[in-house]
mmCIF file of C-alpha atoms in Angstrom:
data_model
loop_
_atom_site.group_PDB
_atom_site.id
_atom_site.type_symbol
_atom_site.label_atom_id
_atom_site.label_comp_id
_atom_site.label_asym_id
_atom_site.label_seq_id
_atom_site.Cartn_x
_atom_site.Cartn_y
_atom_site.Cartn_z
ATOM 1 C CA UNK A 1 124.772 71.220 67.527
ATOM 2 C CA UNK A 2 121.524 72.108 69.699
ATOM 3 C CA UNK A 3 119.013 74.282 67.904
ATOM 4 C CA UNK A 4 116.452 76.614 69.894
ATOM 5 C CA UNK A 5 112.930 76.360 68.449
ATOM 6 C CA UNK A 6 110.873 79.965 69.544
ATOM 7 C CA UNK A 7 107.954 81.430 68.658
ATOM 8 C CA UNK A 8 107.502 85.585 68.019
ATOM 9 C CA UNK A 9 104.118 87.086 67.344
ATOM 10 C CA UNK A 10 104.471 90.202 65.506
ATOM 11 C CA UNK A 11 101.812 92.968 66.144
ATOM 12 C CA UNK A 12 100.516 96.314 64.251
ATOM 13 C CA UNK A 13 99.104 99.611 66.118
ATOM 14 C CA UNK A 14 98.104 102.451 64.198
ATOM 15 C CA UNK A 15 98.805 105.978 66.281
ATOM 16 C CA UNK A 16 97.474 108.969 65.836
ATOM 17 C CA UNK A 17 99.811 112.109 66.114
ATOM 18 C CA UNK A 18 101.474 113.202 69.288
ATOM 19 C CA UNK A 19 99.564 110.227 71.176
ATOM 20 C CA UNK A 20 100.220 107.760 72.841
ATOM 21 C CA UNK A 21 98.685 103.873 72.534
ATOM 22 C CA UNK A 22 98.215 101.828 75.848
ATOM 23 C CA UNK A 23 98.683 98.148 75.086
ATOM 24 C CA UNK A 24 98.072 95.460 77.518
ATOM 25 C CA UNK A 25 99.077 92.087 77.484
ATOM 26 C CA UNK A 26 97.071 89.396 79.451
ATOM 27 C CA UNK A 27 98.530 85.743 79.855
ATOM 28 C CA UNK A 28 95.231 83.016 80.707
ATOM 29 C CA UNK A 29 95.868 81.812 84.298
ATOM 30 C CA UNK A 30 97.570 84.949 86.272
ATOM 31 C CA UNK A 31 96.643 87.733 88.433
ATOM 32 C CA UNK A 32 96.631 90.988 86.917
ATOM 33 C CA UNK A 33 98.665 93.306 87.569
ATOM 34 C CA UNK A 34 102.454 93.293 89.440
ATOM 35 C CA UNK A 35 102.746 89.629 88.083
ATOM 36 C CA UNK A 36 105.070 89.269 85.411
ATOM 37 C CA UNK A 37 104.327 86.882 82.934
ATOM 38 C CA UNK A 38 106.700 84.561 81.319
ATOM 39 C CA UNK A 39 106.765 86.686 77.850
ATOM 40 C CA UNK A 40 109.008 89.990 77.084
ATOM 41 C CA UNK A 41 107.801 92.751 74.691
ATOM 42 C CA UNK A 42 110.226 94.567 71.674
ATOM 43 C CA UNK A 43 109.463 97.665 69.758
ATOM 44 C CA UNK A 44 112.012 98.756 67.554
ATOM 45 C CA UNK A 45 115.031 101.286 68.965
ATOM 46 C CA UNK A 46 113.770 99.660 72.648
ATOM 47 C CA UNK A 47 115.307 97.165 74.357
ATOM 48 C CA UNK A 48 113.068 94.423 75.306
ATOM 49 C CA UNK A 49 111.286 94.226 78.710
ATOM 50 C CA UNK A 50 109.402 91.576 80.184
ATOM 51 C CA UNK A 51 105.593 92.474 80.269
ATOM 52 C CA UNK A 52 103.522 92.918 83.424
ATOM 53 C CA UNK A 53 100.316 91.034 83.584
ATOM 54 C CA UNK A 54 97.560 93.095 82.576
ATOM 55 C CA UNK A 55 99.186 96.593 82.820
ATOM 56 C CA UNK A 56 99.546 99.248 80.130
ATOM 57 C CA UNK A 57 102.311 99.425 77.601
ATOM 58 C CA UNK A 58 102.943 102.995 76.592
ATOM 59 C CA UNK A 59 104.128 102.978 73.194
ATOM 60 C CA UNK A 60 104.482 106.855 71.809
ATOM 61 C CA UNK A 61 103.999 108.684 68.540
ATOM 62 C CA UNK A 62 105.576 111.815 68.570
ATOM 63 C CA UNK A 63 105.486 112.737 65.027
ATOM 64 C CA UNK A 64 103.045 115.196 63.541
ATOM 65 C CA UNK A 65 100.937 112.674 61.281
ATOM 66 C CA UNK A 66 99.602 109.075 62.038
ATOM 67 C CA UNK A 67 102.297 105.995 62.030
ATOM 68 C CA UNK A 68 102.217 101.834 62.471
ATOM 69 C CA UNK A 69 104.396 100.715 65.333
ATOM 70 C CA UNK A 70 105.223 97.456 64.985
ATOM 71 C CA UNK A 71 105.523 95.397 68.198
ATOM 72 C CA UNK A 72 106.809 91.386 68.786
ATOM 73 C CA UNK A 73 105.632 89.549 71.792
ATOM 74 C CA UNK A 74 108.157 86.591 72.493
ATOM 75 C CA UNK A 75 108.950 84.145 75.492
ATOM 76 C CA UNK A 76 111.688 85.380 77.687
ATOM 77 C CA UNK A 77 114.501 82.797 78.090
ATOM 78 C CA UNK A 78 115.074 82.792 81.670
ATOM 79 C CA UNK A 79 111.039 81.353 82.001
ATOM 80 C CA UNK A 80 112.057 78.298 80.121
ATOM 81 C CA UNK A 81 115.945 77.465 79.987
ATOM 82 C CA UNK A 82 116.977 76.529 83.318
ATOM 83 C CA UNK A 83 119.308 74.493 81.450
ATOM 84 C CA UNK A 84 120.327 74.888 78.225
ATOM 85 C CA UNK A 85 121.119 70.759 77.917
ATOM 86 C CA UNK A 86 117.730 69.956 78.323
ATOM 87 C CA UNK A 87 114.783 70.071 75.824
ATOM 88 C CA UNK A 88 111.533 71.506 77.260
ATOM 89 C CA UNK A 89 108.538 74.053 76.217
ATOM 90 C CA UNK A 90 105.403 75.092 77.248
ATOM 91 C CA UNK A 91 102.173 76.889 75.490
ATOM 92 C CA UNK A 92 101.392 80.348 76.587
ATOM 93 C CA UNK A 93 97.691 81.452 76.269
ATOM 94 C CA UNK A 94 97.508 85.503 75.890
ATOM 95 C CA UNK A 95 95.811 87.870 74.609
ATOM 96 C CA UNK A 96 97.061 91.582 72.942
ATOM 97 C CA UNK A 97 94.667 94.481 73.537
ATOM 98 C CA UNK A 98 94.636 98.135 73.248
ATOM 99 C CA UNK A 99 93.742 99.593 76.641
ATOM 100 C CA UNK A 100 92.979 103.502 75.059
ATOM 101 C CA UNK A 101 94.835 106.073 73.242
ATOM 102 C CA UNK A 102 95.653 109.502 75.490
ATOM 103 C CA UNK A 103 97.284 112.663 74.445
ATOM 104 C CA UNK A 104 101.252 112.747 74.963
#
């Protein structure tokens, strides 16, 4: 039986209450913004979305006292199996930051 080898990077933001943390994801090699890039982006109770090149990520706190979000960055399929039969890979250079923190 085939096995699929993938790679998830798990990531931490700290939020302060009833804000809202703007992370942006920048893969080495594309054009910011309106480009995606070949990774998708999970935060629990979300379904995951492929990121954008260089744009903001709103992730929310709506609770009344500071919480961790925990966030996984993680190759999206469709970039790399054309066809499942066939072995193949690549290495993605990116970098996670945290663009600014507004009020909700």
């Amino acid at each position: 039986a085939g096995a699929i080898v993938q790679d998830q990077d798990w990531y931490s933001v700290s939020i302060p209450p009833r804000r809202t943390a703007n992370i942006v994801v920048t893969q080495s090699g594309l054009t910011g913004g309106s480009v995606n890039t070949y990774m998708m982006f999970y935060l629990k109770g979300t379904a995951p979305v492929v990121i954008v090149n260089n744009s903001a990520i709103p992730v929310t706190n709506p609770a009344h006292e500071t919480k961790a979000f925990l966030f996984r960055i993680s190759p999206n399929p469709a970039e790399f199996i054309a066809d499942p039969t066939l072995a193949g890979g690549s290495f993605i250079d990116y970098t996670v930051s945290l663009l600014s923190i507004t009020s909700m």
